[in-house]
Amino acid sequence: MTLEAALLLSAAIFSVGLYGAISQQVVVMVMMGLELMINGVILAAAACWWFLAPDPTGQVLLMVVIAAMTLEMAMGFAVAVLLHRARQTDMTDMATDLSR
């Protein structure tokens, strides 16, 4: 695999995630779209570090980003579950008061 192929793959993953995040109204599907977008960015960063400067500092930074992403997704799913239990809905339109 070359750098160009990895960047092309990461752009495709990011694009699918962007489409999923924009086109869906269910909270879990929007979060899955965001997850795909973050994974595309992580893949591009990993490919750049692997092909351009393969040193361990880039890998450590990627591990920190993956850990932060996991925590963010766990918190998001917790909010989605609480929203579903409280209002019996999982649509983003019904949760507009969460932004206040």
PDB file of C-alpha atoms in Angstrom:
ATOM      1  CA  MET A   1       0.000   0.000   0.000  1.00  0.00           C
ATOM      2  CA  THR A   2       1.309   3.430  -0.897  1.00  0.00           C
ATOM      3  CA  LEU A   3       0.747   6.777   0.798  1.00  0.00           C
ATOM      4  CA  GLU A   4      -1.566   7.863  -1.985  1.00  0.00           C
ATOM      5  CA  ALA A   5      -3.708   4.742  -1.621  1.00  0.00           C
ATOM      6  CA  ALA A   6      -3.930   5.205   2.140  1.00  0.00           C
ATOM      7  CA  LEU A   7      -4.912   8.863   1.771  1.00  0.00           C
ATOM      8  CA  LEU A   8      -7.479   7.953  -0.870  1.00  0.00           C
ATOM      9  CA  LEU A   9      -8.944   5.293   1.437  1.00  0.00           C
ATOM     10  CA  SER A  10      -9.051   7.723   4.347  1.00  0.00           C
ATOM     11  CA  ALA A  11     -10.780  10.339   2.166  1.00  0.00           C
ATOM     12  CA  ALA A  12     -13.369   7.744   1.128  1.00  0.00           C
ATOM     13  CA  ILE A  13     -13.998   6.758   4.767  1.00  0.00           C
ATOM     14  CA  PHE A  14     -14.278  10.422   5.770  1.00  0.00           C
ATOM     15  CA  SER A  15     -16.725  11.094   2.920  1.00  0.00           C
ATOM     16  CA  VAL A  16     -18.960   8.174   3.863  1.00  0.00           C
ATOM     17  CA  GLY A  17     -18.934   9.364   7.475  1.00  0.00           C
ATOM     18  CA  LEU A  18     -19.756  12.930   6.447  1.00  0.00           C
ATOM     19  CA  TYR A  19     -22.681  11.735   4.361  1.00  0.00           C
ATOM     20  CA  GLY A  20     -23.887   9.568   7.238  1.00  0.00           C
ATOM     21  CA  ALA A  21     -23.604  12.367   9.782  1.00  0.00           C
ATOM     22  CA  ILE A  22     -25.442  14.863   7.592  1.00  0.00           C
ATOM     23  CA  SER A  23     -28.164  12.647   6.170  1.00  0.00           C
ATOM     24  CA  GLN A  24     -29.265  10.779   9.312  1.00  0.00           C
ATOM     25  CA  GLN A  25     -31.573  11.983  12.069  1.00  0.00           C
ATOM     26  CA  VAL A  26     -31.143   9.130  14.528  1.00  0.00           C
ATOM     27  CA  VAL A  27     -28.606  10.057  17.208  1.00  0.00           C
ATOM     28  CA  VAL A  28     -26.744   6.747  17.034  1.00  0.00           C
ATOM     29  CA  MET A  29     -26.401   6.937  13.250  1.00  0.00           C
ATOM     30  CA  VAL A  30     -25.082  10.510  13.458  1.00  0.00           C
ATOM     31  CA  MET A  31     -22.540   9.338  16.027  1.00  0.00           C
ATOM     32  CA  MET A  32     -21.511   6.456  13.769  1.00  0.00           C
ATOM     33  CA  GLY A  33     -20.982   8.952  10.952  1.00  0.00           C
ATOM     34  CA  LEU A  34     -18.794  11.054  13.224  1.00  0.00           C
ATOM     35  CA  GLU A  35     -16.894   7.914  14.205  1.00  0.00           C
ATOM     36  CA  LEU A  36     -16.189   7.146  10.544  1.00  0.00           C
ATOM     37  CA  MET A  37     -15.003  10.708   9.961  1.00  0.00           C
ATOM     38  CA  ILE A  38     -12.606  10.512  12.912  1.00  0.00           C
ATOM     39  CA  ASN A  39     -11.352   7.121  11.729  1.00  0.00           C
ATOM     40  CA  GLY A  40     -10.638   8.602   8.301  1.00  0.00           C
ATOM     41  CA  VAL A  41      -8.556  11.364   9.896  1.00  0.00           C
ATOM     42  CA  ILE A  42      -6.729   8.851  12.102  1.00  0.00           C
ATOM     43  CA  LEU A  43      -5.960   6.660   9.086  1.00  0.00           C
ATOM     44  CA  ALA A  44      -4.602   9.652   7.160  1.00  0.00           C
ATOM     45  CA  ALA A  45      -2.437  10.712  10.104  1.00  0.00           C
ATOM     46  CA  ALA A  46      -1.163   7.171  10.616  1.00  0.00           C
ATOM     47  CA  ALA A  47      -0.345   6.832   6.917  1.00  0.00           C
ATOM     48  CA  CYS A  48       1.544  10.129   6.935  1.00  0.00           C
ATOM     49  CA  TRP A  49       3.553   9.116   9.963  1.00  0.00           C
ATOM     50  CA  TRP A  50       4.194   5.629   8.584  1.00  0.00           C
ATOM     51  CA  PHE A  51       5.375   6.758   5.162  1.00  0.00           C
ATOM     52  CA  LEU A  52       6.971  10.136   5.919  1.00  0.00           C
ATOM     53  CA  ALA A  53       8.493   9.912   9.410  1.00  0.00           C
ATOM     54  CA  PRO A  54       8.142   6.500  11.032  1.00  0.00           C
ATOM     55  CA  ASP A  55       9.002   7.382  14.611  1.00  0.00           C
ATOM     56  CA  PRO A  56       7.158   6.283  17.773  1.00  0.00           C
ATOM     57  CA  THR A  57       5.957   9.756  18.804  1.00  0.00           C
ATOM     58  CA  GLY A  58       3.331   9.795  16.077  1.00  0.00           C
ATOM     59  CA  GLN A  59       2.058   6.403  17.125  1.00  0.00           C
ATOM     60  CA  VAL A  60       1.717   7.556  20.732  1.00  0.00           C
ATOM     61  CA  LEU A  61      -0.274  10.586  19.618  1.00  0.00           C
ATOM     62  CA  LEU A  62      -2.558   8.330  17.574  1.00  0.00           C
ATOM     63  CA  MET A  63      -3.144   6.122  20.611  1.00  0.00           C
ATOM     64  CA  VAL A  64      -4.124   9.199  22.653  1.00  0.00           C
ATOM     65  CA  VAL A  65      -6.529  10.296  19.911  1.00  0.00           C
ATOM     66  CA  ILE A  66      -8.069   6.813  19.713  1.00  0.00           C
ATOM     67  CA  ALA A  67      -8.517   6.760  23.520  1.00  0.00           C
ATOM     68  CA  ALA A  68     -10.156  10.202  23.455  1.00  0.00           C
ATOM     69  CA  MET A  69     -12.410   9.079  20.607  1.00  0.00           C
ATOM     70  CA  THR A  70     -13.467   6.004  22.571  1.00  0.00           C
ATOM     71  CA  LEU A  71     -14.342   8.142  25.592  1.00  0.00           C
ATOM     72  CA  GLU A  72     -16.257  10.580  23.409  1.00  0.00           C
ATOM     73  CA  MET A  73     -18.287   7.793  21.814  1.00  0.00           C
ATOM     74  CA  ALA A  74     -19.059   6.226  25.217  1.00  0.00           C
ATOM     75  CA  MET A  75     -20.359   9.569  26.482  1.00  0.00           C
ATOM     76  CA  GLY A  76     -22.378  10.056  23.307  1.00  0.00           C
ATOM     77  CA  PHE A  77     -23.998   6.646  23.569  1.00  0.00           C
ATOM     78  CA  ALA A  78     -24.787   7.334  27.244  1.00  0.00           C
ATOM     79  CA  VAL A  79     -26.563  10.548  26.228  1.00  0.00           C
ATOM     80  CA  ALA A  80     -28.438   8.670  23.499  1.00  0.00           C
ATOM     81  CA  VAL A  81     -29.587   6.006  25.964  1.00  0.00           C
ATOM     82  CA  LEU A  82     -30.689   8.622  28.497  1.00  0.00           C
ATOM     83  CA  LEU A  83     -32.533  10.514  25.773  1.00  0.00           C
ATOM     84  CA  HIS A  84     -34.303   7.350  24.690  1.00  0.00           C
ATOM     85  CA  ARG A  85     -35.262   6.417  28.253  1.00  0.00           C
ATOM     86  CA  ALA A  86     -36.510   9.891  29.162  1.00  0.00           C
ATOM     87  CA  ARG A  87     -38.417  10.775  25.995  1.00  0.00           C
ATOM     88  CA  GLN A  88     -38.826   7.487  24.111  1.00  0.00           C
ATOM     89  CA  THR A  89     -37.171   9.038  21.081  1.00  0.00           C
ATOM     90  CA  ASP A  90     -33.835   8.833  19.379  1.00  0.00           C
ATOM     91  CA  MET A  91     -34.220  11.550  16.786  1.00  0.00           C
ATOM     92  CA  THR A  92     -31.976  14.602  16.788  1.00  0.00           C
ATOM     93  CA  ASP A  93     -34.921  16.941  16.170  1.00  0.00           C
ATOM     94  CA  MET A  94     -36.465  15.938  19.511  1.00  0.00           C
ATOM     95  CA  ALA A  95     -33.261  16.721  21.424  1.00  0.00           C
ATOM     96  CA  THR A  96     -32.761  20.366  20.511  1.00  0.00           C
ATOM     97  CA  ASP A  97     -33.000  21.480  24.133  1.00  0.00           C
ATOM     98  CA  LEU A  98     -29.787  19.585  24.951  1.00  0.00           C
ATOM     99  CA  SER A  99     -27.817  22.406  23.349  1.00  0.00           C
ATOM    100  CA  ARG A 100     -28.946  24.908  26.025  1.00  0.00           C
TER     101      ARG A 100
END
